[in-house]
Coordinates of C-alpha atoms and ligand atoms in Angstrom, one line a residue:
M293 CA 231.9 232.4 -45.8
S294 CA 231.3 236.0 -44.4
V295 CA 227.6 235.5 -44.9
L296 CA 227.7 232.4 -42.7
R297 CA 229.8 234.3 -40.1
N298 CA 227.3 237.1 -40.1
I299 CA 224.4 234.6 -39.6
I300 CA 226.2 233.0 -36.7
I301 CA 227.0 236.3 -35.1
S302 CA 223.4 237.4 -35.4
L303 CA 222.2 234.2 -33.9
V304 CA 224.5 234.5 -31.0
V305 CA 223.4 238.1 -30.4
L306 CA 219.7 237.1 -30.6
L307 CA 220.2 234.2 -28.1
C308 CA 222.1 236.5 -25.7
S309 CA 219.3 239.1 -25.9
I310 CA 216.7 236.5 -25.2
Y311 CA 218.7 235.2 -22.3
F312 CA 219.3 238.7 -20.8
Y313 CA 215.7 239.7 -21.4
Q314 CA 214.6 236.6 -19.5
V315 CA 217.0 237.2 -16.6
K316 CA 215.9 240.8 -16.4
F317 CA 212.2 239.9 -16.6
Q318 CA 212.8 237.3 -13.9
A319 CA 214.5 239.8 -11.8
Q320 CA 211.7 242.2 -12.2
K321 CA 209.1 239.8 -11.1
P322 CA 208.0 240.4 -7.5
V323 CA 208.8 237.6 -5.1
V324 CA 205.8 236.4 -3.1
V325 CA 206.5 233.9 -0.3
V326 CA 203.6 231.8 0.9
V327 CA 203.9 230.1 4.2
G328 CA 202.0 226.7 4.1
C329 CA 200.8 224.6 1.3
G330 CA 197.2 223.8 2.1
L331 CA 194.2 225.1 0.1
A332 CA 194.7 228.7 1.2
G333 CA 198.4 228.6 0.3
I334 CA 197.9 227.0 -3.1
S335 CA 195.0 229.3 -4.0
A336 CA 197.1 232.3 -3.0
G337 CA 200.1 230.9 -5.0
I338 CA 198.1 230.4 -8.1
E339 CA 196.7 233.9 -8.1
A340 CA 200.0 235.5 -7.3
H341 CA 201.6 233.6 -10.2
R342 CA 198.7 234.6 -12.5
S343 CA 199.4 238.2 -11.4
G344 CA 203.0 237.9 -12.5
A345 CA 204.9 237.0 -9.3
H346 CA 207.6 234.5 -8.8
V347 CA 205.9 232.4 -6.1
I348 CA 207.8 230.4 -3.5
I349 CA 205.7 228.2 -1.2
L350 CA 207.4 227.1 2.0
E351 CA 205.8 223.9 3.5
K352 CA 207.0 222.4 6.7
T353 CA 205.9 218.8 6.0
Q354 CA 206.9 216.5 3.2
R355 CA 203.7 217.1 1.2
C356 CA 201.3 219.8 0.2
A357 CA 198.2 218.7 2.0
G358 CA 197.5 220.2 5.4
N359 CA 194.0 219.8 6.9
S360 CA 192.7 220.8 3.5
F361 CA 193.5 217.3 2.4
K362 CA 191.2 215.8 5.0
A363 CA 188.1 217.8 4.1
T364 CA 185.1 215.5 3.5
S365 CA 181.9 217.4 3.4
G366 CA 182.6 220.0 0.7
I367 CA 182.7 223.6 -0.1
N368 CA 179.9 226.1 0.0
G369 CA 178.6 228.3 -2.8
A370 CA 175.4 230.2 -3.2
Y371 CA 173.6 230.8 -6.5
T372 CA 175.9 228.4 -8.4
E373 CA 175.2 226.7 -11.7
V374 CA 175.1 223.4 -9.9
Q375 CA 172.3 224.7 -7.6
K376 CA 170.4 226.2 -10.5
S377 CA 170.6 222.9 -12.4
Q378 CA 169.1 221.1 -9.4
N379 CA 166.4 223.8 -9.0
I380 CA 167.7 224.9 -5.6
N381 CA 166.5 228.3 -4.8
D382 CA 169.4 229.8 -2.9
T383 CA 170.5 233.4 -2.5
V384 CA 173.6 235.3 -1.3
E385 CA 171.4 236.9 1.3
L386 CA 170.3 233.6 2.8
F387 CA 173.8 232.3 2.9
I388 CA 175.0 235.5 4.6
Q389 CA 172.1 235.1 7.2
D390 CA 173.1 231.5 7.9
T391 CA 176.7 232.4 8.4
I392 CA 176.0 235.3 10.7
K393 CA 173.5 233.3 12.6
S394 CA 175.9 230.4 13.1
G395 CA 178.6 232.8 14.3
K396 CA 176.1 234.2 16.8
G397 CA 176.6 237.8 15.5
L398 CA 180.3 237.8 16.2
A399 CA 181.5 237.3 12.7
N400 CA 183.0 240.3 10.9
K401 CA 180.2 241.3 8.5
Q402 CA 182.5 242.8 5.9
L403 CA 184.5 239.6 5.7
V404 CA 181.3 237.5 5.5
N405 CA 180.0 239.7 2.6
V406 CA 183.2 239.0 0.7
L407 CA 183.1 235.3 1.5
V408 CA 179.6 234.8 0.3
N409 CA 179.6 237.2 -2.6
K410 CA 182.7 235.5 -4.0
S411 CA 181.5 231.9 -3.3
R412 CA 180.1 231.4 -6.7
S413 CA 183.3 232.5 -8.4
A414 CA 185.3 230.3 -5.9
I415 CA 183.3 227.2 -7.1
E416 CA 183.9 228.2 -10.7
F417 CA 187.6 228.7 -10.1
L418 CA 187.9 225.1 -8.8
Q419 CA 185.7 223.7 -11.6
E420 CA 187.8 225.4 -14.2
L421 CA 190.8 223.7 -12.6
G422 CA 189.1 220.4 -13.1
V423 CA 187.4 219.7 -9.8
D424 CA 184.0 218.0 -10.1
L425 CA 181.6 219.8 -7.7
S426 CA 178.3 218.4 -8.9
V427 CA 177.0 216.8 -5.7
L428 CA 175.1 219.0 -3.2
S429 CA 174.1 218.4 0.4
Q430 CA 172.5 220.5 3.0
C431 CA 174.8 220.4 6.0
G432 CA 174.0 221.5 9.6
G433 CA 173.0 225.1 10.0
H434 CA 172.4 225.8 6.3
S435 CA 169.0 226.7 5.1
R436 CA 169.6 225.4 1.5
P437 CA 171.7 222.6 0.0
R438 CA 174.9 224.5 -0.9
T439 CA 177.8 222.3 0.2
H440 CA 179.4 221.1 -3.1
R441 CA 181.5 218.0 -3.5
S442 CA 182.5 215.4 -6.2
R443 CA 180.6 212.4 -7.4
P444 CA 181.9 209.1 -6.0
T445 CA 184.7 207.6 -8.0
E446 CA 186.4 204.3 -8.0
K447 CA 189.3 205.7 -6.0
I448 CA 188.7 206.5 -2.3
R449 CA 189.2 210.2 -2.5
N450 CA 187.4 212.8 -0.3
I451 CA 186.8 216.3 -1.6
G452 CA 189.8 217.8 0.1
M453 CA 192.1 215.3 -1.6
I454 CA 190.4 215.8 -5.0
I455 CA 190.8 219.6 -4.8
M456 CA 194.4 219.5 -3.7
Y457 CA 195.4 216.9 -6.4
E458 CA 193.7 219.0 -9.1
L459 CA 195.2 222.3 -8.1
L460 CA 198.7 220.9 -7.6
G461 CA 198.5 218.9 -10.8
K462 CA 197.9 222.1 -12.7
Y463 CA 200.3 224.4 -10.8
E464 CA 203.0 222.5 -9.0
E465 CA 205.4 223.0 -11.9
K466 CA 204.7 226.7 -12.2
L467 CA 205.3 227.5 -8.5
E468 CA 208.5 227.0 -6.5
I469 CA 207.4 224.7 -3.7
I470 CA 210.0 224.0 -1.0
K471 CA 209.0 221.1 1.3
E472 CA 210.3 220.5 4.8
A473 CA 210.8 224.2 5.1
N474 CA 209.6 225.2 8.6
V475 CA 209.1 229.0 8.7
L476 CA 210.3 230.4 12.0
D477 CA 210.0 234.1 11.7
I478 CA 209.6 237.1 9.4
E479 CA 211.7 240.2 9.6
P480 CA 210.4 243.4 8.0
N481 CA 212.8 245.8 6.4
E482 CA 211.5 249.3 7.2
F483 CA 213.5 251.0 4.4
D484 CA 212.0 249.2 1.4
N485 CA 209.1 247.3 3.0
S486 CA 210.6 244.0 1.9
L487 CA 210.4 241.0 4.2
M488 CA 213.1 238.4 5.2
V489 CA 211.5 235.0 5.7
H490 CA 213.6 232.7 7.9
Y491 CA 213.1 229.0 7.8
S492 CA 214.8 225.8 8.9
Y493 CA 215.2 223.3 6.1
K494 CA 214.9 219.5 6.7
G495 CA 215.1 220.0 10.5
S496 CA 218.5 221.8 10.3
V497 CA 219.3 224.2 13.2
K498 CA 220.8 226.6 10.6
K499 CA 218.2 229.2 9.4
V500 CA 217.8 229.9 5.7
G501 CA 216.5 233.4 4.6
I502 CA 214.5 234.5 1.6
K503 CA 213.9 238.1 0.7
A504 CA 210.3 238.6 -0.3
D505 CA 208.3 241.5 -1.7
S506 CA 205.2 240.1 -0.1
V507 CA 204.4 237.3 2.3
I508 CA 201.2 235.4 2.6
L509 CA 200.6 233.5 5.9
A510 CA 198.6 230.4 5.1
S511 CA 199.8 228.0 7.7
G512 CA 196.5 226.7 9.0
G513 CA 195.1 226.4 12.5
W514 CA 196.2 225.1 15.9
C515 CA 193.8 222.4 16.9
A516 CA 196.6 219.9 17.4
D517 CA 198.8 222.3 19.3
K518 CA 199.8 220.4 22.4
S519 CA 203.3 222.0 22.4
R520 CA 204.9 223.8 25.3
D521 CA 203.6 227.2 24.1
S522 CA 200.3 225.7 23.2
L523 CA 197.7 228.1 22.0
L524 CA 195.0 225.6 22.9
K525 CA 196.2 225.5 26.5
K526 CA 196.5 229.3 26.6
Y527 CA 193.1 230.1 25.2
R528 CA 191.0 227.0 25.9
P529 CA 192.4 224.9 28.8
D530 CA 188.9 223.5 29.3
I531 CA 189.0 221.4 26.1
F532 CA 192.7 220.8 26.0
S533 CA 192.4 217.1 26.8
L534 CA 189.9 216.3 24.1
A535 CA 191.0 214.4 21.0
T536 CA 191.5 216.3 17.7
T537 CA 190.6 215.7 14.1
N538 CA 193.6 217.7 12.9
G539 CA 197.0 216.7 11.6
Q540 CA 200.0 217.1 13.9
F541 CA 201.3 220.1 11.8
A542 CA 198.4 222.2 13.0
T543 CA 200.3 224.1 15.7
G544 CA 199.4 227.7 14.9
D545 CA 202.9 228.7 13.7
G546 CA 201.5 231.5 11.6
V547 CA 199.6 233.0 14.5
K548 CA 202.7 232.8 16.7
I549 CA 204.9 234.5 14.0
A550 CA 202.2 237.2 13.6
K551 CA 202.0 237.9 17.3
K552 CA 205.8 238.7 17.3
L553 CA 205.2 241.1 14.4
G554 CA 202.5 243.0 16.4
I555 CA 199.7 241.7 14.3
N556 CA 196.3 241.7 16.0
L557 CA 194.7 238.4 16.9
V558 CA 190.9 238.0 17.2
H559 CA 188.5 235.4 18.7
M560 CA 191.3 233.3 19.9
D561 CA 189.1 231.4 22.4
K562 CA 186.6 230.4 19.7
I563 CA 187.5 226.8 19.0
Q564 CA 185.1 224.5 17.2
V565 CA 184.6 221.1 18.7
H566 CA 183.3 218.8 16.0
P567 CA 180.5 216.6 17.4
T568 CA 181.5 213.6 15.4
G569 CA 185.1 212.3 15.6
F570 CA 185.0 208.5 14.9
I571 CA 185.9 206.3 17.8
S572 CA 187.9 203.4 16.6
P573 CA 187.0 200.3 18.7
K574 CA 190.6 199.1 18.1
D575 CA 192.1 202.2 19.7
P576 CA 189.3 204.3 21.3
L577 CA 191.6 206.6 23.3
H578 CA 193.9 207.7 20.5
N579 CA 194.3 211.5 20.5
T580 CA 193.8 211.8 16.7
K581 CA 190.3 211.0 15.4
M582 CA 189.2 210.5 11.9
L583 CA 186.3 212.8 11.2
C584 CA 182.9 211.3 10.7
P585 CA 181.8 213.6 8.0
E586 CA 178.9 216.0 8.4
A587 CA 177.5 214.5 5.2
V588 CA 176.8 211.2 7.1
R589 CA 174.1 213.1 9.0
A590 CA 173.1 215.2 5.9
S591 CA 172.5 211.8 4.2
G592 CA 170.1 210.7 6.8
G593 CA 172.2 209.2 9.6
I594 CA 170.3 209.4 12.9
M595 CA 171.9 209.8 16.3
I596 CA 171.0 208.0 19.5
N597 CA 172.1 207.9 23.2
S598 CA 172.9 204.9 25.3
K599 CA 169.2 204.4 26.0
G600 CA 168.5 204.1 22.3
E601 CA 166.7 207.4 22.1
R602 CA 167.2 210.3 19.6
F603 CA 168.2 213.4 21.6
A604 CA 168.9 216.1 19.0
N605 CA 168.3 217.5 15.6
E606 CA 171.1 215.7 13.7
L607 CA 171.3 218.7 11.3
G608 CA 171.8 221.3 14.0
T609 CA 175.0 223.3 14.2
R610 CA 178.2 221.7 15.5
D611 CA 178.2 223.6 18.8
Y612 CA 174.6 222.7 19.4
L613 CA 175.2 219.0 18.7
T614 CA 178.3 218.9 20.8
K615 CA 176.5 220.3 23.7
Q616 CA 173.6 217.8 23.3
I617 CA 176.1 214.9 23.3
F618 CA 178.0 216.2 26.4
D619 CA 174.6 216.6 28.1
Q620 CA 173.8 212.9 27.6
K621 CA 176.9 212.1 29.7
D622 CA 177.3 208.7 27.9
K623 CA 180.8 207.4 28.3
Y624 CA 182.3 204.9 25.9
K625 CA 181.6 201.5 27.3
K626 CA 184.1 199.3 25.4
I627 CA 187.4 200.6 26.7
P628 CA 190.2 198.0 26.8
K629 CA 190.5 196.4 30.2
D630 CA 194.1 197.6 30.8
H631 CA 193.0 201.3 30.8
D632 CA 193.2 202.6 34.3
G633 CA 191.9 206.3 34.2
E634 CA 188.3 207.5 34.1
S635 CA 188.9 211.1 33.1
D636 CA 190.0 210.7 29.5
I637 CA 187.2 208.3 28.6
P638 CA 185.3 210.2 26.0
Y639 CA 181.6 211.2 25.9
V640 CA 180.0 209.4 22.9
A641 CA 176.9 208.9 20.9
T642 CA 175.9 206.4 18.2
I643 CA 175.0 207.2 14.6
I644 CA 172.9 204.7 12.6
M645 CA 172.6 204.7 8.8
T646 CA 170.2 202.6 6.6
E647 CA 171.1 201.2 3.2
E648 CA 169.3 204.2 1.7
S649 CA 171.4 206.7 3.5
R650 CA 174.6 204.7 2.8
Q651 CA 173.7 205.0 -0.9
L652 CA 173.0 208.7 -0.5
F653 CA 176.3 209.4 1.2
N654 CA 178.7 207.3 -0.8
P655 CA 178.8 203.5 -0.6
T656 CA 182.5 203.3 -1.5
F657 CA 183.4 205.4 1.5
I658 CA 181.1 203.5 3.9
D659 CA 182.9 200.3 2.7
F660 CA 186.2 201.9 3.4
Y661 CA 185.2 203.0 6.9
Q662 CA 183.9 199.5 7.5
K663 CA 187.1 198.0 6.3
I664 CA 189.2 200.0 8.8
G665 CA 186.7 199.2 11.6
L666 CA 185.1 202.6 12.1
I667 CA 181.7 201.5 10.9
Q668 CA 180.1 198.2 11.9
Y669 CA 177.4 196.4 9.9
F670 CA 174.4 194.8 11.5
E671 CA 171.9 192.5 9.9
N672 CA 169.0 194.2 11.6
G673 CA 167.9 196.2 14.7
E674 CA 167.8 193.2 16.9
K675 CA 171.6 192.5 16.4
L676 CA 172.4 196.2 16.7
S677 CA 170.5 196.6 20.0
E678 CA 172.3 193.5 21.4
Y679 CA 175.7 195.0 20.5
L680 CA 174.7 198.4 22.0
E681 CA 173.2 196.7 25.1
I682 CA 169.9 198.6 24.6
D683 CA 166.4 197.5 25.0
Q684 CA 165.1 196.3 21.6
E685 CA 161.6 197.8 22.1
K686 CA 163.2 201.2 22.8
L687 CA 165.1 201.2 19.6
K688 CA 162.1 200.0 17.6
N689 CA 160.0 202.8 19.1
T690 CA 162.8 205.3 18.2
F691 CA 162.7 204.2 14.6
Q692 CA 158.9 204.3 14.4
Q693 CA 158.8 207.7 15.9
Y694 CA 161.4 208.9 13.5
E695 CA 159.3 207.7 10.5
K696 CA 156.2 209.4 11.9
D697 CA 158.2 212.7 12.4
A698 CA 159.6 212.4 8.9
E699 CA 156.2 211.9 7.4
V700 CA 154.9 215.1 9.1
G701 CA 158.2 216.9 8.3
K702 CA 158.9 218.1 11.9
D703 CA 160.1 216.6 15.2
R704 CA 160.4 217.7 18.8
F705 CA 164.0 218.9 18.3
G706 CA 163.1 221.2 15.5
K707 CA 164.3 219.0 12.6
T708 CA 162.4 219.8 9.4
I709 CA 164.7 218.2 6.8
F710 CA 164.6 214.4 6.7
P711 CA 167.0 213.3 4.0
V712 CA 165.8 209.7 4.5
K713 CA 162.3 209.0 5.7
K714 CA 162.3 205.3 6.4
I715 CA 164.3 203.4 9.0
T716 CA 162.9 200.0 10.1
F717 CA 164.0 197.4 12.7
D718 CA 164.3 194.6 10.1
E719 CA 166.6 196.2 7.6
N720 CA 170.4 196.2 7.4
L721 CA 172.0 198.9 9.5
Y722 CA 175.4 200.6 9.7
M723 CA 176.6 201.9 13.1
M724 CA 179.4 204.2 14.2
T725 CA 180.4 205.5 17.6
I726 CA 181.4 209.2 17.7
T727 CA 182.9 211.6 20.2
P728 CA 183.2 215.4 20.1
S729 CA 186.8 216.4 19.0
I730 CA 188.7 219.6 18.7
H731 CA 188.3 220.5 15.0
Y732 CA 188.7 224.1 13.9
A733 CA 190.1 227.4 15.1
M734 CA 187.7 230.2 14.3
G735 CA 190.1 232.9 15.7
G736 CA 193.4 234.0 14.5
I737 CA 195.2 236.8 12.5
E738 CA 193.0 239.8 12.0
I739 CA 192.6 240.6 8.3
N740 CA 190.5 243.1 6.2
E741 CA 188.6 242.5 3.0
N742 CA 191.8 242.7 1.1
A743 CA 193.4 239.9 3.2
Q744 CA 195.9 242.5 4.5
V745 CA 196.9 241.9 8.1
I746 CA 195.9 244.4 10.8
N747 CA 198.3 245.5 13.6
E748 CA 197.4 246.0 17.3
K749 CA 196.7 249.7 16.7
G750 CA 194.3 249.0 13.8
G751 CA 196.6 249.9 11.0
I752 CA 197.7 247.8 8.0
I753 CA 201.1 246.1 8.0
P754 CA 202.5 246.6 4.5
N755 CA 203.0 243.5 2.2
I756 CA 201.9 240.9 4.7
Y757 CA 198.7 239.0 3.9
A758 CA 196.9 236.1 5.5
A759 CA 194.3 233.6 4.4
G760 CA 192.6 230.4 5.6
E761 CA 192.4 228.9 9.0
T762 CA 195.2 231.0 10.3
T763 CA 193.0 234.0 10.2
G764 CA 190.1 235.0 12.5
G765 CA 186.8 236.9 12.2
V766 CA 185.1 235.3 9.2
H767 CA 183.2 232.8 11.3
G768 CA 182.6 234.4 14.6
D769 CA 181.6 232.0 17.4
N770 CA 180.9 229.0 15.2
R771 CA 181.9 228.0 11.7
L772 CA 179.3 226.5 9.3
A773 CA 180.3 223.2 7.5
G774 CA 181.9 224.0 4.1
N775 CA 182.8 227.6 5.0
S776 CA 186.5 226.9 5.6
L777 CA 187.4 225.5 2.2
L778 CA 185.5 228.5 0.9
E779 CA 187.5 231.0 3.0
C780 CA 190.7 229.3 1.8
V781 CA 189.8 229.8 -1.8
V782 CA 188.2 233.2 -1.5
F783 CA 190.8 234.9 0.8
G784 CA 193.6 232.8 -0.6
R785 CA 192.9 234.2 -4.1
I786 CA 192.4 237.8 -2.8
S787 CA 195.7 237.6 -0.9
G788 CA 197.5 236.2 -4.0
K789 CA 196.3 238.9 -6.3
N790 CA 196.9 241.7 -3.8
S791 CA 200.3 240.5 -2.8
V792 CA 201.3 241.6 -6.4
N793 CA 198.8 244.3 -7.3
L794 CA 199.0 246.4 -4.1
L795 CA 202.8 246.3 -4.0
D796 CA 203.1 249.8 -5.5
E797 CA 200.8 251.3 -3.0
N798 CA 203.1 250.5 -0.1
Ligands
FAD1039 C1 189.0 216.1 9.2 C2 188.6 217.5 8.7 C3 187.6 217.6 7.8 C4 187.2 218.9 7.3 N1 186.2 219.0 6.4 C5 185.9 220.2 5.9 C6 184.9 220.4 4.9 O1 184.4 219.4 4.4 N2 184.7 221.6 4.4 C7 185.3 222.7 4.9 O2 185.0 223.8 4.5 N3 186.2 222.6 5.9 C8 186.6 221.4 6.4 N4 187.5 221.3 7.3 C9 188.3 222.4 7.7 C10 189.3 222.8 6.6 O3 189.7 221.6 5.9 C11 190.5 223.5 7.1 O4 190.1 224.5 8.0 C12 191.2 224.2 5.9 O5 191.4 223.2 4.9 C13 192.5 224.8 6.3 O6 193.2 225.2 5.2 P1 194.5 226.0 5.3 O7 195.0 226.1 3.9 O8 194.2 227.3 6.0 O9 195.4 225.1 6.2 P2 196.0 223.7 6.0 O10 195.3 223.0 4.9 O11 196.0 223.0 7.3 O12 197.4 223.9 5.5 C14 198.4 224.6 6.3 C15 199.7 224.1 5.8 O13 200.7 224.9 6.5 C16 201.8 224.1 6.9 N5 202.5 224.8 7.9 C17 202.2 225.0 9.2 N6 203.1 225.7 9.9 C18 204.1 226.0 9.0 C19 205.4 226.6 9.1 N7 205.8 227.1 10.2 N8 206.1 226.7 8.0 C20 205.7 226.1 6.8 N9 204.6 225.5 6.6 C21 203.7 225.4 7.7 C22 201.2 222.9 7.3 O14 202.1 221.8 7.3 C23 200.0 222.7 6.3 O15 200.4 221.9 5.2 C24 187.9 220.0 7.8 C25 189.0 219.9 8.7 C26 189.3 218.6 9.1 C27 190.5 218.5 10.1

């Protein structure tokens, strides 16, 4: 009897010790609060968790997605295994050059170095978490094919969705993710360098507070900020009226919170207008545009004006193409009759794809865009020119000239890469109308290579980090396609690690 009693007592003591050990261990874990659950936020959360933190991600919408979920073209990486397997001779130096050139020398070189040097490990990080990145394309402004995305699948999923689903699938259970938690401000405690993060839960006017050892701002950009204190209106009133490719949540909350904390903001007027937002013939004036992916042009889509002429290198950088489209001054012709104003009728251009480029891009996606009315199919060039109200001979000549240029490997706009070399008047064609739309905020919170935020006097603010589109400096004047998902992974991971590993240094 006494033996049994002793066993029970020992068991109770053991269980109690395990329980208290766990409570103590839990209490000892640093608390890292991440603001925003897009790719930067989840990458940060994963690394903070791996470094031993208790991670709380606060997300203001009902789902973890952000603009990351919308990404279509892919993520860049230089000197990757995928490139090597396809005999693509890329180097870190070339990628750095392309990024600096696209940013017109304004990008922070130290940040670019980190971005590019860690690009290969960023790709491997995603692959290890189950993301297929085996398809490569050469997007505008890149001197090599280095934008990685997944092979087409049965399901209509773009690369951003695939990445977010895989990462969340592996880590959602391990992180504490609070949705509908709108972060309002952060209050630093000068005595212990901790931070009180205040948020409103499910729209309540009552604030909730969490005490954090470190905070990572990963709340994205502000290309949909049409609010009363709009950052777009403040820094770029000239483009304020353009449509946007961004989700409604992109209102620059992180930047506004950072400003109140005395964090320095850089390149705030550098906003990327994407040349190709889809015009939906059903609702051509809607403020939100679905993005016509860069990969459409990288797969051989050609662009023409209202006269049926090519007018630019389709693989040029986004700012170059946007300017070329604006310079054509072609306004959308098929505006519904009841529309009375002229001013907000967008400038447009037409993109044409052949069956070969449809296959190269992703037929499932083209079918999807066709189904929702963004891409129209035409039996041949004759039918297309009728619809576009352009002279048939003009269009025929444009196609013939393109084929000649592709044969020589050079055209008068400086295009040297021709992903598709044939386009004839008799074949099936796919047509889309596009308009330049506000797309990406290059500027934002100033950070250093450790993803630490910098104050207005140039010093580091302890225990606050930032990553992703909310930060500024990585891209300079213009961002290259595929470099944003990359910055989210690279600086998200750095911020996550440092939010734990640099704690003792503060
Ligand atoms: C249509 C489209 C296609 C794109 N395609 C590509 C591409 O192919 N390759 C590429 O590199 N880049 C692409 N980009 C750019 C890239 O997707 C984004 O810049 C990047 O994903 C931003 O990631 P993020 O994590 O910084 O922000 P987001 O993914 O936008 O996430 C920010 C999150 O923070 C939340 N949030 C905001 N404020 C608060 C708050 N106050 N409290 C709590 N949560 C908050 C938001 O709700 C959101 O979920 C594309 C962008 C768009 C719009």
